[in-house]
Coordinates of N, CA and C in Angstrom, one line a residue:
X1 N 14.8 13.1 -4.4 CA 13.8 11.7 -3.8 C 12.8 12.3 -2.7
X2 N 11.7 12.1 -3.5 CA 10.2 12.5 -2.5 C 10.0 11.4 -1.3
X3 N 9.7 11.5 -0.1 CA 9.2 10.5 0.7 C 8.1 11.1 1.6
X4 N 7.0 10.2 1.4 CA 5.6 10.8 2.1 C 5.6 9.6 3.1
X5 N 5.0 10.2 4.2 CA 5.0 9.2 5.3 C 3.8 9.8 6.1
X6 N 3.1 8.9 5.7 CA 1.6 8.9 6.6 C 1.0 8.2 7.4
X7 N 0.7 8.5 8.6 CA 0.1 7.1 9.4 C -1.2 7.7 10.3
X8 N -2.0 6.6 9.9 CA -3.5 7.0 10.3 C -4.0 5.6 10.8
X9 N -4.8 6.1 11.8 CA -5.9 5.3 12.7 C -7.0 5.1 12.2
X10 N -7.3 3.9 11.3 CA -8.8 3.8 11.1 C -10.0 3.5 12.0
X11 N -10.6 3.4 12.4 CA -11.7 3.2 13.3 C -12.9 3.1 12.5
X12 N -13.1 1.9 12.7 CA -14.3 0.9 12.1 C -15.3 0.7 12.7
X13 N -16.4 1.1 13.2 CA -17.4 0.8 14.2 C -18.8 0.2 13.6
X14 N -19.3 0.6 12.5 CA -20.3 0.4 11.8 C -20.6 -1.4 11.6
X15 N -20.1 -1.4 10.6 CA -20.1 -3.1 10.0 C -18.4 -3.7 10.3
X16 N -18.4 -5.0 10.5 CA -17.2 -5.8 10.3 C -16.7 -5.4 8.7
X17 N -15.0 -5.3 9.2 CA -14.1 -4.9 7.9 C -13.1 -5.9 8.3
X18 N -12.2 -5.7 7.0 CA -10.8 -6.7 7.0 C -10.0 -5.7 6.6
X19 N -8.8 -6.3 6.7 CA -7.5 -5.4 5.8 C -8.3 -5.3 4.6
X20 N -8.0 -4.2 4.3 CA -7.8 -4.3 2.3 C -7.2 -5.0 1.6
X21 N -6.2 -5.1 2.0 CA -5.3 -6.5 1.2 C -4.7 -7.5 2.0
X22 N -4.4 -8.7 2.0 CA -3.9 -9.5 2.3 C -2.7 -9.6 2.6
X23 N -1.9 -10.1 3.9 CA -0.5 -10.0 3.7 C 0.1 -10.6 2.3
X24 N 1.5 -9.5 1.7 CA 2.0 -10.0 0.5 C 2.4 -9.2 -0.2
X25 N 2.7 -9.2 -1.3 CA 3.0 -7.9 -2.2 C 2.6 -7.9 -3.5
X26 N 2.2 -6.6 -4.0 CA 1.4 -6.3 -5.1 C 1.9 -5.5 -5.9
X27 N 1.3 -5.4 -7.1 CA 1.7 -4.4 -8.5 C 0.8 -3.7 -8.4
X28 N 0.9 -2.1 -8.6 CA -0.4 -1.0 -8.7 C -0.4 -0.7 -10.5
X29 N -1.3 -0.9 -10.6 CA -1.1 -0.6 -12.8 C -2.2 0.8 -12.5
X30 N -2.1 1.2 -13.9 CA -2.7 2.7 -14.0 C -2.7 2.9 -15.7
X31 N -4.0 2.5 -16.4 CA -3.9 2.8 -17.7 C -2.8 1.4 -18.4
X32 N -2.7 0.7 -18.2 CA -2.0 -0.8 -18.5 C -0.6 -0.6 -18.0
X33 N 0.1 0.5 -17.3 CA 1.3 0.5 -17.0 C 1.6 0.5 -15.7
X34 N 2.4 -0.3 -15.3 CA 2.9 0.0 -13.9 C 3.4 1.0 -13.3
X35 N 2.6 1.3 -12.2 CA 2.9 2.8 -11.4 C 3.6 2.4 -10.0
X36 N 3.6 1.3 -9.4 CA 4.0 1.1 -8.4 C 3.8 0.0 -7.7
X37 N 4.1 -0.2 -6.1 CA 4.0 -1.7 -5.5 C 3.4 -1.5 -4.3
X38 N 2.9 -2.5 -3.4 CA 2.4 -2.5 -2.2 C 3.1 -3.6 -1.5
X39 N 3.3 -3.7 -0.3 CA 4.0 -4.4 0.7 C 2.9 -4.3 1.9
X40 N 2.2 -5.6 2.0 CA 1.9 -5.9 3.4 C 2.0 -6.8 4.5
X41 N 2.9 -6.5 5.2 CA 3.6 -7.4 6.6 C 2.7 -8.5 7.1
X42 N 3.0 -9.5 7.3 CA 2.0 -10.2 7.8 C 1.5 -9.6 9.0
X43 N 0.5 -10.0 10.0 CA 0.1 -9.8 11.1 C -1.4 -9.9 11.3
X44 N -1.8 -9.2 12.5 CA -3.0 -9.6 12.6 C -4.3 -8.8 11.7
X45 N -5.4 -9.1 12.0 CA -6.5 -8.7 11.0 C -7.0 -7.6 11.8
X46 N -6.7 -7.0 12.7 CA -7.2 -6.1 13.4 C -6.2 -5.0 13.3
X47 N -5.2 -5.0 13.2 CA -3.7 -4.2 13.3 C -2.8 -4.2 12.1
X48 N -3.0 -3.8 11.1 CA -2.0 -4.2 9.9 C -1.8 -2.6 9.6
X49 N -0.8 -3.0 8.6 CA 0.2 -2.0 7.7 C 0.2 -2.1 6.4
X50 N 0.0 -1.4 5.8 CA -0.2 -1.1 4.2 C 1.1 -0.3 3.7
X51 N 2.1 -0.7 2.7 CA 3.3 0.3 2.6 C 2.8 0.5 1.5
X52 N 2.3 1.4 0.5 CA 2.4 1.7 -1.1 C 3.6 2.6 -1.4
X53 N 4.0 2.0 -2.6 CA 5.4 2.9 -2.9 C 4.6 3.3 -4.8
X54 N 5.0 4.7 -5.0 CA 4.3 4.6 -6.4 C 5.5 5.6 -7.2
X55 N 5.7 5.3 -8.1 CA 6.5 5.4 -9.1 C 6.2 7.1 -10.1
X56 N 7.4 7.8 -10.4 CA 6.9 8.9 -10.9 C 5.9 9.2 -12.0
X57 N 5.5 8.0 -12.6 CA 4.5 7.8 -13.4 C 3.2 7.8 -13.1
X58 N 2.7 7.8 -11.6 CA 1.4 7.5 -11.1 C 0.8 9.0 -10.9
X59 N -0.5 9.1 -11.4 CA -1.1 9.9 -11.7 C -2.3 9.7 -10.3
X60 N -2.6 10.6 -9.2 CA -3.8 10.3 -8.6 C -5.1 10.5 -9.1
X61 N -5.7 9.1 -9.0 CA -7.1 9.1 -9.7 C -8.2 10.4 -9.3
X62 N -8.8 11.1 -9.9 CA -9.7 12.1 -9.7 C -11.0 11.8 -10.6
X63 N -12.1 12.5 -10.3 CA -13.3 12.5 -11.7 C -12.9 13.0 -12.6
X64 N -12.2 14.2 -12.7 CA -11.8 14.7 -14.1 C -10.8 14.2 -14.7
X65 N -10.1 13.7 -14.4 CA -9.0 12.6 -15.0 C -9.5 11.3 -15.6
X66 N -10.4 10.7 -14.5 CA -10.6 9.0 -14.7 C -9.9 8.4 -14.7
X67 N -9.0 8.7 -14.0 CA -7.6 7.4 -13.8 C -8.4 6.2 -13.1
X68 N -7.8 5.4 -13.0 CA -8.2 4.3 -12.3 C -6.7 3.4 -11.6
X69 N -7.1 2.8 -10.4 CA -6.1 2.0 -10.2 C -6.3 0.6 -9.8
X70 N -5.6 -0.3 -10.2 CA -5.9 -1.8 -10.4 C -4.7 -2.2 -9.3
X71 N -4.6 -3.0 -8.5 CA -4.1 -3.9 -7.7 C -4.0 -5.4 -8.4
X72 N -2.6 -5.8 -8.3 CA -2.6 -7.4 -8.6 C -1.5 -7.8 -8.1
X73 N -1.8 -9.5 -7.3 CA -0.7 -10.0 -6.9 C 0.7 -10.0 -7.4
X74 N 1.8 -9.9 -6.7 CA 3.1 -10.3 -7.1 C 3.8 -11.2 -6.5
X75 N 4.6 -12.1 -7.2 CA 5.1 -13.0 -6.4 C 6.6 -13.0 -6.7
X76 N 7.0 -11.9 -7.5 CA 8.5 -11.8 -7.9 C 9.5 -11.1 -6.8
X77 N 8.7 -10.0 -5.8 CA 9.8 -9.6 -5.3 C 10.5 -10.0 -4.2
X78 N 9.7 -11.0 -3.1 CA 10.2 -11.5 -1.9 C 10.8 -10.8 -0.9
X79 N 10.0 -9.8 -0.7 CA 10.7 -8.9 0.3 C 10.2 -9.7 2.1
X80 N 10.9 -9.7 2.9 CA 10.8 -10.0 4.1 C 10.4 -8.9 5.2
X81 N 10.9 -7.8 5.2 CA 10.5 -6.6 5.7 C 10.2 -5.5 5.0
X82 N 9.0 -4.5 5.6 CA 8.8 -3.1 5.2 C 9.9 -2.4 5.0
X83 N 11.0 -2.4 5.6 CA 12.5 -1.6 5.5 C 13.0 -2.0 4.4
X84 N 13.5 -3.2 3.9 CA 13.8 -3.9 3.0 C 13.0 -3.5 1.8
X85 N 11.9 -3.5 1.7 CA 11.1 -3.3 0.6 C 11.1 -1.8 0.4
X86 N 10.8 -0.7 1.3 CA 11.1 0.6 1.1 C 12.8 1.0 0.0
X87 N 13.7 0.4 0.7 CA 14.5 0.5 0.4 C 14.9 0.2 -0.7
X88 N 14.4 -0.9 -1.0 CA 14.9 -1.3 -2.8 C 13.7 -0.5 -4.0
X89 N 12.5 -0.3 -3.4 CA 11.9 0.6 -4.1 C 12.7 2.3 -4.2
X90 N 13.1 2.6 -3.4 CA 13.7 4.1 -3.5 C 15.2 3.6 -4.4
X91 N 15.6 2.6 -4.2 CA 16.8 2.4 -5.0 C 16.5 2.2 -6.5
X92 N 15.7 1.7 -6.8 CA 14.7 1.5 -8.1 C 14.3 2.6 -8.8
X93 N 13.5 3.4 -7.8 CA 12.8 5.0 -8.4 C 13.0 5.8 -7.2
X94 N 14.5 6.5 -7.7 CA 14.7 7.5 -6.8 C 13.7 8.8 -6.4
X95 N 12.5 8.8 -7.7 CA 11.7 9.8 -7.7 C 10.2 9.3 -7.0
X96 N 10.5 8.0 -6.4 CA 9.0 7.4 -6.4 C 8.7 8.4 -5.2
X97 N 7.2 7.6 -4.5 CA 7.1 8.7 -3.1 C 6.2 7.3 -2.6
X98 N 6.7 7.1 -1.3 CA 5.9 5.8 -0.4 C 5.0 6.4 0.4
X99 N 3.9 5.6 1.2 CA 3.1 5.9 1.9 C 2.8 4.9 2.8
X100 N 2.7 4.9 4.0 CA 2.7 3.8 4.8 C 1.6 4.2 5.8
X101 N 0.6 3.1 5.8 CA -0.8 3.4 6.3 C -0.7 2.3 7.6
X102 N -1.1 2.8 8.9 CA -1.2 1.8 10.1 C -2.6 1.9 10.6
X103 N -3.2 0.7 10.4 CA -4.4 0.7 10.4 C -4.8 0.1 11.7
X104 N -6.0 0.7 12.7 CA -6.6 -0.3 13.9 C -7.7 -0.4 13.7
X105 N -8.5 -1.5 13.7 CA -10.0 -1.6 13.5 C -10.3 -2.0 14.5
X106 N -11.8 -1.4 15.0 CA -12.7 -1.6 16.1 C -13.7 -2.3 15.8
X107 N -13.7 -3.3 15.4 CA -14.8 -4.1 15.4 C -15.2 -5.4 16.1
X108 N -16.1 -6.0 16.2 CA -16.2 -7.5 17.0 C -15.3 -8.3 17.1
X109 N -14.5 -8.8 17.8 CA -13.3 -9.7 17.6 C -11.8 -8.9 17.6
X110 N -11.8 -7.7 17.6 CA -11.0 -7.0 17.8 C -10.6 -6.1 19.3
X111 N -10.0 -6.1 19.7 CA -9.5 -5.3 20.9 C -9.8 -4.2 21.2

């Protein structure tokens, strides 16, 4: 079982920006195959978390391999916490990898 935990702070100061994904659940697709899921807990738009879980079939997109990643909304999972999401994903895909991105924005309207 691989677990990858990354936490980072994004300082966005040049132009207004928003969370990359709205709160909810999403499916990650690559080459027409489901390769992961994303969970974004509800929170404010200045401080937010995105939990990305990739299955063993995911390949990091590069210029050489020309792979792309498509994210679509999911309505089937229904998780109410990050912990339950990660536990369920690891149970279903023990060889998967998860990344937690914690972001803080510094734009007008954010403390």
